[in-house]
Amino acid sequence: MTSLVERSCTLLVSYEKSSQTIVTDVKQLLEEGDVEDKIDGMKKTIALMLNGEPLPGMFISIVRYVLPSEDKTVQKLLMLYMEIIEKADASGSILPEMILICQNLRNNLQSPNEYLRGCTLRFICRLTEAELLEPLVPSIISNLEHRHSFVRRNAALAIKSIYGLPQGEVLLADAPEVMEKFLEGESDLSARRNAFLMLVEHARERALGYLMSQLDQLATWGDVLQVVALELVRKTCRAEPQNKGKLIKIILALLASGSHSVVYECANVLVQLSTAPTAVRAAANAYCQVLATSTDNNVKLVVLDRIEDLASSQREIMQELVMDILRALSSPNL
């Protein structure tokens, strides 16, 4: 618990009662109260622990009286509690009582309640202990086939997080193949985005192969997926400059997207990757397009900053677009 106290903390909650009195009251709420009392007790427990209170013996009370609860709010508070407790001893070995927590997580991953499954998968993204994650891997992978998209997208996110750990390739050796297969059959946009992002970050060649096989459908991808594709193009061009020519064509194709975020990111990537007049002109036109069509003044101010940066290095090209910029600035709200 010493390491918990030493962590940086941005929030402290003051209590008028003595700590011991509060701990006794909280244990009574957890052990004898109804669902609402357990919720109140868990909130106080989390607040006390974040304030550095050691709370010895509270873990057993929570395991005996709170862990069996099927209430969704109680289970969500349990996950917050599990996030802040110490899971290893001074030597770095997982504490034996964590086996109970692991079993609870496995049960949640097999719950008929899709909300509880999804929240548990999101919580697993914040775990870093390989000993806790290893028994959960089969259940996480099986959730990729769940009927609810909320569960599938969080399962993809959990696999991405686990594979990114130092032991990730041992825990999920075939994760890139699993994600590629998942992408081919998935229809939910957010789930596809999470899976594709995993490939972009950890298996770039596979991600690039998938992108090239989907070029004819790229225009129909959702904006969140197109933005990830742009990130893949940027990374690949930096790592493999010899492929820059064919990949910049993908950026130019995405400039026709109806999404302001995609067009804006296209312009940013073009400016980062090329100083050729054609590319700079295309980026400048994209900025002007977003500036003229966006109704959000905050977006317009961000785009104006980009245009100002571009004008400092590409003055001659930007002079051609002065009238377009002035027309876009004719809004009375700016």
mmCIF file of C-alpha atoms in Angstrom:
data_model
loop_
_atom_site.group_PDB
_atom_site.id
_atom_site.type_symbol
_atom_site.label_atom_id
_atom_site.label_comp_id
_atom_site.label_asym_id
_atom_site.label_seq_id
_atom_site.Cartn_x
_atom_site.Cartn_y
_atom_site.Cartn_z
ATOM 1 C CA MET A 1 0.000 0.000 0.000
ATOM 2 C CA THR A 2 3.015 2.287 0.408
ATOM 3 C CA SER A 3 3.394 2.646 -3.350
ATOM 4 C CA LEU A 4 -0.282 3.664 -3.561
ATOM 5 C CA VAL A 5 0.373 6.535 -1.157
ATOM 6 C CA GLU A 6 3.442 7.626 -3.114
ATOM 7 C CA ARG A 7 1.603 7.914 -6.435
ATOM 8 C CA SER A 8 0.769 11.394 -7.656
ATOM 9 C CA CYS A 9 -2.774 12.441 -6.707
ATOM 10 C CA THR A 10 -4.828 15.336 -8.044
ATOM 11 C CA LEU A 11 -7.832 14.929 -5.731
ATOM 12 C CA LEU A 12 -8.191 14.722 -1.960
ATOM 13 C CA VAL A 13 -11.497 14.372 -0.097
ATOM 14 C CA SER A 14 -11.677 15.668 3.460
ATOM 15 C CA TYR A 15 -13.663 13.816 6.140
ATOM 16 C CA GLU A 16 -14.843 15.338 9.424
ATOM 17 C CA LYS A 17 -14.879 11.994 11.278
ATOM 18 C CA SER A 18 -11.729 10.145 12.243
ATOM 19 C CA SER A 19 -10.496 7.647 9.697
ATOM 20 C CA GLN A 20 -11.109 4.667 11.989
ATOM 21 C CA THR A 21 -14.736 5.685 12.538
ATOM 22 C CA ILE A 22 -15.269 6.030 8.814
ATOM 23 C CA VAL A 23 -13.724 2.603 8.125
ATOM 24 C CA THR A 24 -16.026 0.978 10.681
ATOM 25 C CA ASP A 25 -19.076 2.665 9.141
ATOM 26 C CA VAL A 26 -18.024 1.639 5.631
ATOM 27 C CA LYS A 27 -17.530 -2.006 6.629
ATOM 28 C CA GLN A 28 -20.998 -2.010 8.173
ATOM 29 C CA LEU A 29 -22.487 -0.633 4.935
ATOM 30 C CA LEU A 30 -20.718 -3.269 2.840
ATOM 31 C CA GLU A 31 -21.504 -6.223 5.102
ATOM 32 C CA GLU A 32 -25.041 -5.478 6.322
ATOM 33 C CA GLY A 33 -26.544 -2.976 3.884
ATOM 34 C CA ASP A 34 -28.725 -3.356 0.810
ATOM 35 C CA VAL A 35 -27.624 -2.543 -2.739
ATOM 36 C CA GLU A 36 -27.786 1.220 -2.205
ATOM 37 C CA ASP A 37 -25.735 0.929 0.979
ATOM 38 C CA LYS A 38 -23.137 -1.190 -0.830
ATOM 39 C CA ILE A 39 -22.895 1.448 -3.565
ATOM 40 C CA ASP A 40 -22.374 4.150 -0.929
ATOM 41 C CA GLY A 41 -19.826 1.989 0.889
ATOM 42 C CA MET A 42 -17.851 1.271 -2.283
ATOM 43 C CA LYS A 43 -17.713 4.965 -3.174
ATOM 44 C CA LYS A 44 -16.381 5.811 0.284
ATOM 45 C CA THR A 45 -13.876 2.955 0.116
ATOM 46 C CA ILE A 46 -12.490 4.196 -3.203
ATOM 47 C CA ALA A 47 -12.280 7.779 -1.908
ATOM 48 C CA LEU A 48 -10.459 6.675 1.245
ATOM 49 C CA MET A 49 -7.949 4.612 -0.702
ATOM 50 C CA LEU A 50 -7.255 7.469 -3.097
ATOM 51 C CA ASN A 51 -6.548 9.579 -0.001
ATOM 52 C CA GLY A 52 -3.897 7.075 1.094
ATOM 53 C CA GLU A 53 -5.829 5.152 3.753
ATOM 54 C CA PRO A 54 -4.504 1.556 3.885
ATOM 55 C CA LEU A 55 -7.889 -0.042 4.804
ATOM 56 C CA PRO A 56 -6.526 -3.408 6.011
ATOM 57 C CA GLY A 57 -9.108 -6.181 5.919
ATOM 58 C CA MET A 58 -11.483 -4.292 3.630
ATOM 59 C CA PHE A 59 -10.620 -6.548 0.684
ATOM 60 C CA ILE A 60 -12.056 -9.641 2.415
ATOM 61 C CA SER A 61 -15.301 -7.822 3.242
ATOM 62 C CA ILE A 62 -15.660 -6.698 -0.351
ATOM 63 C CA VAL A 63 -14.986 -10.200 -1.705
ATOM 64 C CA ARG A 64 -17.492 -11.816 0.687
ATOM 65 C CA TYR A 65 -20.333 -9.313 0.602
ATOM 66 C CA VAL A 66 -19.955 -7.132 -2.499
ATOM 67 C CA LEU A 67 -18.406 -9.361 -5.167
ATOM 68 C CA PRO A 68 -21.474 -11.653 -5.475
ATOM 69 C CA SER A 69 -23.787 -8.693 -6.222
ATOM 70 C CA GLU A 70 -25.305 -8.649 -9.715
ATOM 71 C CA ASP A 71 -26.114 -4.925 -9.637
ATOM 72 C CA LYS A 72 -24.439 -3.125 -12.555
ATOM 73 C CA THR A 73 -23.472 -0.049 -10.519
ATOM 74 C CA VAL A 74 -21.897 -2.212 -7.822
ATOM 75 C CA GLN A 75 -19.936 -4.153 -10.436
ATOM 76 C CA LYS A 76 -18.700 -0.930 -12.045
ATOM 77 C CA LEU A 77 -17.532 0.385 -8.659
ATOM 78 C CA LEU A 78 -15.815 -2.962 -8.060
ATOM 79 C CA MET A 79 -13.810 -2.419 -11.240
ATOM 80 C CA LEU A 80 -12.743 1.033 -10.030
ATOM 81 C CA TYR A 81 -11.722 -0.536 -6.728
ATOM 82 C CA MET A 82 -9.768 -3.281 -8.504
ATOM 83 C CA GLU A 83 -7.987 -0.632 -10.563
ATOM 84 C CA ILE A 84 -6.533 1.167 -7.534
ATOM 85 C CA ILE A 85 -5.691 -1.707 -5.178
ATOM 86 C CA GLU A 86 -2.207 -3.184 -5.032
ATOM 87 C CA LYS A 87 -2.162 -6.409 -7.043
ATOM 88 C CA ALA A 88 1.432 -7.448 -6.341
ATOM 89 C CA ASP A 89 3.686 -7.722 -3.309
ATOM 90 C CA ALA A 90 7.054 -6.035 -2.807
ATOM 91 C CA SER A 91 8.795 -8.660 -4.945
ATOM 92 C CA GLY A 92 6.410 -8.103 -7.858
ATOM 93 C CA SER A 93 4.525 -11.401 -7.461
ATOM 94 C CA ILE A 94 0.747 -11.353 -7.818
ATOM 95 C CA LEU A 95 -1.045 -11.553 -4.465
ATOM 96 C CA PRO A 96 -2.887 -14.873 -3.944
ATOM 97 C CA GLU A 97 -6.217 -13.134 -3.302
ATOM 98 C CA MET A 98 -6.144 -11.739 -6.834
ATOM 99 C CA ILE A 99 -7.271 -15.183 -8.011
ATOM 100 C CA LEU A 100 -10.727 -14.288 -6.666
ATOM 101 C CA ILE A 101 -10.708 -11.063 -8.675
ATOM 102 C CA CYS A 102 -9.638 -12.926 -11.795
ATOM 103 C CA GLN A 103 -12.493 -15.405 -11.393
ATOM 104 C CA ASN A 104 -14.963 -12.552 -11.023
ATOM 105 C CA LEU A 105 -13.687 -10.932 -14.209
ATOM 106 C CA ARG A 106 -14.009 -14.216 -16.087
ATOM 107 C CA ASN A 107 -17.603 -14.561 -14.879
ATOM 108 C CA ASN A 108 -18.350 -11.021 -16.044
ATOM 109 C CA LEU A 109 -16.918 -11.807 -19.487
ATOM 110 C CA GLN A 110 -19.406 -14.668 -19.746
ATOM 111 C CA SER A 111 -22.349 -12.742 -18.286
ATOM 112 C CA PRO A 112 -25.655 -12.609 -20.207
ATOM 113 C CA ASN A 113 -25.624 -8.859 -19.573
ATOM 114 C CA GLU A 114 -23.841 -7.235 -22.532
ATOM 115 C CA TYR A 115 -23.292 -3.965 -20.620
ATOM 116 C CA LEU A 116 -21.385 -5.803 -17.885
ATOM 117 C CA ARG A 117 -19.317 -7.666 -20.499
ATOM 118 C CA GLY A 118 -18.424 -4.432 -22.279
ATOM 119 C CA CYS A 119 -17.498 -2.568 -19.085
ATOM 120 C CA THR A 120 -15.335 -5.491 -17.951
ATOM 121 C CA LEU A 121 -13.528 -5.554 -21.299
ATOM 122 C CA ARG A 122 -12.905 -1.809 -21.026
ATOM 123 C CA PHE A 123 -11.555 -2.317 -17.501
ATOM 124 C CA ILE A 124 -9.215 -5.070 -18.724
ATOM 125 C CA CYS A 125 -7.594 -2.463 -20.996
ATOM 126 C CA ARG A 126 -6.155 -0.898 -17.836
ATOM 127 C CA LEU A 127 -4.640 -4.096 -16.440
ATOM 128 C CA THR A 128 -0.924 -4.711 -16.963
ATOM 129 C CA GLU A 129 -0.335 -7.874 -14.918
ATOM 130 C CA ALA A 130 0.256 -10.819 -17.235
ATOM 131 C CA GLU A 131 -0.678 -13.348 -14.524
ATOM 132 C CA LEU A 132 -4.138 -11.801 -14.243
ATOM 133 C CA LEU A 133 -4.655 -11.442 -17.984
ATOM 134 C CA GLU A 134 -3.537 -14.895 -19.122
ATOM 135 C CA PRO A 135 -6.611 -16.828 -17.851
ATOM 136 C CA LEU A 136 -8.924 -14.178 -19.358
ATOM 137 C CA VAL A 137 -7.564 -14.307 -22.925
ATOM 138 C CA PRO A 138 -9.863 -17.105 -24.221
ATOM 139 C CA SER A 139 -12.964 -15.315 -22.911
ATOM 140 C CA ILE A 140 -11.816 -12.007 -24.414
ATOM 141 C CA ILE A 141 -11.319 -13.584 -27.845
ATOM 142 C CA SER A 142 -14.706 -15.327 -27.685
ATOM 143 C CA ASN A 143 -16.369 -11.934 -27.112
ATOM 144 C CA LEU A 144 -15.305 -10.903 -30.622
ATOM 145 C CA GLU A 145 -18.227 -13.040 -31.811
ATOM 146 C CA HIS A 146 -20.818 -11.621 -29.413
ATOM 147 C CA ARG A 147 -24.100 -10.498 -30.979
ATOM 148 C CA HIS A 148 -23.879 -6.978 -29.514
ATOM 149 C CA SER A 149 -21.492 -4.542 -31.189
ATOM 150 C CA PHE A 150 -20.806 -2.836 -27.826
ATOM 151 C CA VAL A 151 -19.160 -6.037 -26.601
ATOM 152 C CA ARG A 152 -17.282 -6.706 -29.846
ATOM 153 C CA ARG A 153 -15.754 -3.232 -30.066
ATOM 154 C CA ASN A 154 -14.527 -3.401 -26.460
ATOM 155 C CA ALA A 155 -13.149 -6.893 -27.022
ATOM 156 C CA ALA A 156 -11.107 -5.547 -29.938
ATOM 157 C CA LEU A 157 -9.899 -2.700 -27.722
ATOM 158 C CA ALA A 158 -8.896 -5.137 -24.964
ATOM 159 C CA ILE A 159 -6.899 -7.264 -27.421
ATOM 160 C CA LYS A 160 -5.135 -4.138 -28.679
ATOM 161 C CA SER A 161 -4.205 -3.121 -25.123
ATOM 162 C CA ILE A 162 -2.988 -6.571 -24.094
ATOM 163 C CA TYR A 163 -0.925 -7.036 -27.254
ATOM 164 C CA GLY A 164 0.769 -3.694 -26.584
ATOM 165 C CA LEU A 165 2.128 -4.876 -23.218
ATOM 166 C CA PRO A 166 5.719 -6.118 -22.919
ATOM 167 C CA GLN A 167 4.354 -9.679 -22.563
ATOM 168 C CA GLY A 168 1.640 -9.124 -25.153
ATOM 169 C CA GLU A 169 3.113 -11.269 -27.899
ATOM 170 C CA VAL A 170 3.291 -14.188 -25.473
ATOM 171 C CA LEU A 171 -0.255 -13.736 -24.194
ATOM 172 C CA LEU A 172 -1.759 -13.201 -27.658
ATOM 173 C CA ALA A 173 0.667 -14.599 -30.192
ATOM 174 C CA ASP A 174 -1.926 -14.772 -32.980
ATOM 175 C CA ALA A 175 -3.606 -11.433 -32.257
ATOM 176 C CA PRO A 176 -2.759 -9.854 -35.666
ATOM 177 C CA GLU A 177 -4.295 -12.816 -37.525
ATOM 178 C CA VAL A 178 -7.362 -12.749 -35.254
ATOM 179 C CA MET A 179 -7.855 -9.013 -35.816
ATOM 180 C CA GLU A 180 -7.426 -9.300 -39.571
ATOM 181 C CA LYS A 181 -10.035 -12.062 -39.736
ATOM 182 C CA PHE A 182 -12.312 -10.038 -37.448
ATOM 183 C CA LEU A 183 -12.032 -7.028 -39.756
ATOM 184 C CA GLU A 184 -13.128 -9.021 -42.778
ATOM 185 C CA GLY A 185 -16.422 -10.063 -41.205
ATOM 186 C CA GLU A 186 -17.245 -7.132 -38.914
ATOM 187 C CA SER A 187 -19.920 -4.563 -39.806
ATOM 188 C CA ASP A 188 -19.849 -2.215 -36.797
ATOM 189 C CA LEU A 189 -17.782 0.887 -37.577
ATOM 190 C CA SER A 190 -16.317 1.406 -34.096
ATOM 191 C CA ALA A 191 -15.381 -2.265 -33.760
ATOM 192 C CA ARG A 192 -13.647 -2.176 -37.146
ATOM 193 C CA ARG A 193 -11.843 1.007 -36.170
ATOM 194 C CA ASN A 194 -10.479 -0.584 -32.956
ATOM 195 C CA ALA A 195 -9.335 -3.699 -34.797
ATOM 196 C CA PHE A 196 -7.739 -1.707 -37.627
ATOM 197 C CA LEU A 197 -5.983 0.573 -35.123
ATOM 198 C CA MET A 198 -4.521 -2.500 -33.430
ATOM 199 C CA LEU A 199 -3.038 -3.605 -36.767
ATOM 200 C CA VAL A 200 -1.750 -0.096 -37.519
ATOM 201 C CA GLU A 201 0.100 0.087 -34.191
ATOM 202 C CA HIS A 202 1.368 -3.476 -33.915
ATOM 203 C CA ALA A 203 1.234 -5.134 -37.363
ATOM 204 C CA ARG A 204 1.673 -2.360 -39.925
ATOM 205 C CA GLU A 205 2.318 -4.674 -42.868
ATOM 206 C CA ARG A 206 -0.959 -6.497 -42.272
ATOM 207 C CA ALA A 207 -2.787 -3.188 -41.879
ATOM 208 C CA LEU A 208 -1.299 -1.901 -45.126
ATOM 209 C CA GLY A 209 -2.234 -5.107 -46.933
ATOM 210 C CA TYR A 210 -5.817 -4.797 -45.704
ATOM 211 C CA LEU A 211 -5.967 -1.133 -46.747
ATOM 212 C CA MET A 212 -4.672 -1.855 -50.248
ATOM 213 C CA SER A 213 -7.225 -4.661 -50.641
ATOM 214 C CA GLN A 214 -10.031 -2.259 -49.705
ATOM 215 C CA LEU A 215 -9.098 0.715 -51.903
ATOM 216 C CA ASP A 216 -12.240 0.405 -54.019
ATOM 217 C CA GLN A 217 -14.373 0.640 -50.849
ATOM 218 C CA LEU A 218 -12.329 3.304 -49.086
ATOM 219 C CA ALA A 219 -14.824 6.059 -49.928
ATOM 220 C CA THR A 220 -17.578 4.158 -48.109
ATOM 221 C CA TRP A 221 -15.603 3.732 -44.895
ATOM 222 C CA GLY A 222 -16.803 5.783 -41.953
ATOM 223 C CA ASP A 223 -14.866 8.865 -40.925
ATOM 224 C CA VAL A 224 -13.311 7.261 -37.812
ATOM 225 C CA LEU A 225 -11.943 4.435 -39.962
ATOM 226 C CA GLN A 226 -10.684 6.801 -42.660
ATOM 227 C CA VAL A 227 -8.783 8.831 -40.038
ATOM 228 C CA VAL A 228 -7.008 5.647 -38.885
ATOM 229 C CA ALA A 229 -6.190 4.863 -42.534
ATOM 230 C CA LEU A 230 -4.582 8.297 -42.815
ATOM 231 C CA GLU A 231 -2.480 7.596 -39.728
ATOM 232 C CA LEU A 232 -1.343 4.344 -41.343
ATOM 233 C CA VAL A 233 -0.373 6.198 -44.527
ATOM 234 C CA ARG A 234 1.586 8.789 -42.531
ATOM 235 C CA LYS A 235 3.511 6.132 -40.560
ATOM 236 C CA THR A 236 4.235 4.055 -43.651
ATOM 237 C CA CYS A 237 5.482 7.034 -45.661
ATOM 238 C CA ARG A 238 7.851 7.962 -42.847
ATOM 239 C CA ALA A 239 9.151 4.391 -42.517
ATOM 240 C CA GLU A 240 9.158 3.540 -46.245
ATOM 241 C CA PRO A 241 9.733 6.730 -48.277
ATOM 242 C CA GLN A 242 9.940 4.705 -51.504
ATOM 243 C CA ASN A 243 6.190 4.004 -51.251
ATOM 244 C CA LYS A 244 5.238 7.633 -50.704
ATOM 245 C CA GLY A 245 4.069 8.188 -54.287
ATOM 246 C CA LYS A 246 1.321 5.557 -54.343
ATOM 247 C CA LEU A 247 0.225 6.243 -50.765
ATOM 248 C CA ILE A 248 -0.221 9.980 -51.291
ATOM 249 C CA LYS A 249 -2.797 9.050 -53.941
ATOM 250 C CA ILE A 250 -4.877 7.547 -51.127
ATOM 251 C CA ILE A 251 -4.746 10.862 -49.274
ATOM 252 C CA LEU A 252 -5.813 12.761 -52.379
ATOM 253 C CA ALA A 253 -8.728 10.342 -52.824
ATOM 254 C CA LEU A 254 -9.875 10.899 -49.242
ATOM 255 C CA LEU A 255 -9.926 14.674 -49.791
ATOM 256 C CA ALA A 256 -13.318 14.088 -51.429
ATOM 257 C CA SER A 257 -14.733 12.794 -48.135
ATOM 258 C CA GLY A 258 -17.814 14.518 -46.765
ATOM 259 C CA SER A 259 -16.360 14.561 -43.245
ATOM 260 C CA HIS A 260 -14.605 17.721 -42.073
ATOM 261 C CA SER A 261 -12.357 15.714 -39.739
ATOM 262 C CA VAL A 262 -11.167 13.483 -42.582
ATOM 263 C CA VAL A 263 -10.530 16.407 -44.949
ATOM 264 C CA TYR A 264 -8.677 18.293 -42.192
ATOM 265 C CA GLU A 265 -6.491 15.258 -41.396
ATOM 266 C CA CYS A 266 -5.809 14.736 -45.110
ATOM 267 C CA ALA A 267 -4.484 18.269 -45.333
ATOM 268 C CA ASN A 268 -2.338 17.806 -42.209
ATOM 269 C CA VAL A 269 -0.791 14.589 -43.523
ATOM 270 C CA LEU A 270 -0.108 16.117 -46.939
ATOM 271 C CA VAL A 271 1.719 19.059 -45.376
ATOM 272 C CA GLN A 272 3.781 16.699 -43.174
ATOM 273 C CA LEU A 273 4.775 14.380 -46.007
ATOM 274 C CA SER A 274 5.388 16.622 -48.982
ATOM 275 C CA THR A 275 6.510 20.126 -49.908
ATOM 276 C CA ALA A 276 5.634 19.681 -53.595
ATOM 277 C CA PRO A 277 3.482 22.567 -54.898
ATOM 278 C CA THR A 278 0.712 20.169 -55.963
ATOM 279 C CA ALA A 279 0.448 18.617 -52.512
ATOM 280 C CA VAL A 280 0.657 21.963 -50.720
ATOM 281 C CA ARG A 281 -2.017 23.428 -53.003
ATOM 282 C CA ALA A 282 -4.298 20.449 -52.346
ATOM 283 C CA ALA A 283 -3.784 20.839 -48.588
ATOM 284 C CA ALA A 284 -4.477 24.578 -48.726
ATOM 285 C CA ASN A 285 -7.663 24.001 -50.729
ATOM 286 C CA ALA A 286 -8.746 21.399 -48.152
ATOM 287 C CA TYR A 287 -8.221 23.870 -45.313
ATOM 288 C CA CYS A 288 -10.246 26.477 -47.192
ATOM 289 C CA GLN A 289 -12.997 23.938 -47.818
ATOM 290 C CA VAL A 290 -13.297 23.143 -44.103
ATOM 291 C CA LEU A 291 -13.120 26.842 -43.260
ATOM 292 C CA ALA A 292 -15.946 27.682 -45.677
ATOM 293 C CA THR A 293 -18.303 24.797 -44.879
ATOM 294 C CA SER A 294 -17.889 24.280 -41.131
ATOM 295 C CA THR A 295 -20.465 25.940 -38.870
ATOM 296 C CA ASP A 296 -18.370 25.539 -35.723
ATOM 297 C CA ASN A 297 -16.313 28.647 -34.988
ATOM 298 C CA ASN A 298 -13.866 26.646 -32.859
ATOM 299 C CA VAL A 299 -13.097 24.469 -35.884
ATOM 300 C CA LYS A 300 -12.603 27.575 -38.017
ATOM 301 C CA LEU A 301 -10.133 29.046 -35.517
ATOM 302 C CA VAL A 302 -8.097 25.817 -35.496
ATOM 303 C CA VAL A 303 -8.046 25.758 -39.310
ATOM 304 C CA LEU A 304 -6.965 29.401 -39.420
ATOM 305 C CA ASP A 305 -3.976 28.512 -37.237
ATOM 306 C CA ARG A 306 -3.004 25.829 -39.744
ATOM 307 C CA ILE A 307 -3.408 28.228 -42.651
ATOM 308 C CA GLU A 308 -1.206 30.762 -40.878
ATOM 309 C CA ASP A 309 1.505 28.124 -40.386
ATOM 310 C CA LEU A 310 1.274 27.136 -44.036
ATOM 311 C CA ALA A 311 1.418 30.730 -45.204
ATOM 312 C CA SER A 312 4.709 31.304 -43.402
ATOM 313 C CA SER A 313 6.434 28.594 -45.466
ATOM 314 C CA GLN A 314 4.387 28.587 -48.714
ATOM 315 C CA ARG A 315 3.571 32.239 -49.201
ATOM 316 C CA GLU A 316 3.227 32.221 -52.994
ATOM 317 C CA ILE A 317 0.751 29.335 -53.065
ATOM 318 C CA MET A 318 -1.313 30.800 -50.232
ATOM 319 C CA GLN A 319 -1.589 34.132 -52.047
ATOM 320 C CA GLU A 320 -3.675 32.352 -54.687
ATOM 321 C CA LEU A 321 -6.259 31.483 -52.035
ATOM 322 C CA VAL A 322 -6.627 34.862 -50.345
ATOM 323 C CA MET A 323 -10.116 35.490 -51.779
ATOM 324 C CA ASP A 324 -11.316 32.008 -50.757
ATOM 325 C CA ILE A 325 -10.125 32.613 -47.212
ATOM 326 C CA LEU A 326 -11.786 36.040 -47.064
ATOM 327 C CA ARG A 327 -15.090 34.612 -48.290
ATOM 328 C CA ALA A 328 -14.923 31.940 -45.597
ATOM 329 C CA LEU A 329 -14.262 34.635 -42.991
ATOM 330 C CA SER A 330 -17.363 36.599 -43.921
ATOM 331 C CA SER A 331 -19.308 34.904 -41.102
ATOM 332 C CA PRO A 332 -20.581 37.566 -38.644
ATOM 333 C CA ASN A 333 -19.869 35.227 -35.706
ATOM 334 C CA LEU A 334 -16.116 35.205 -36.243
#
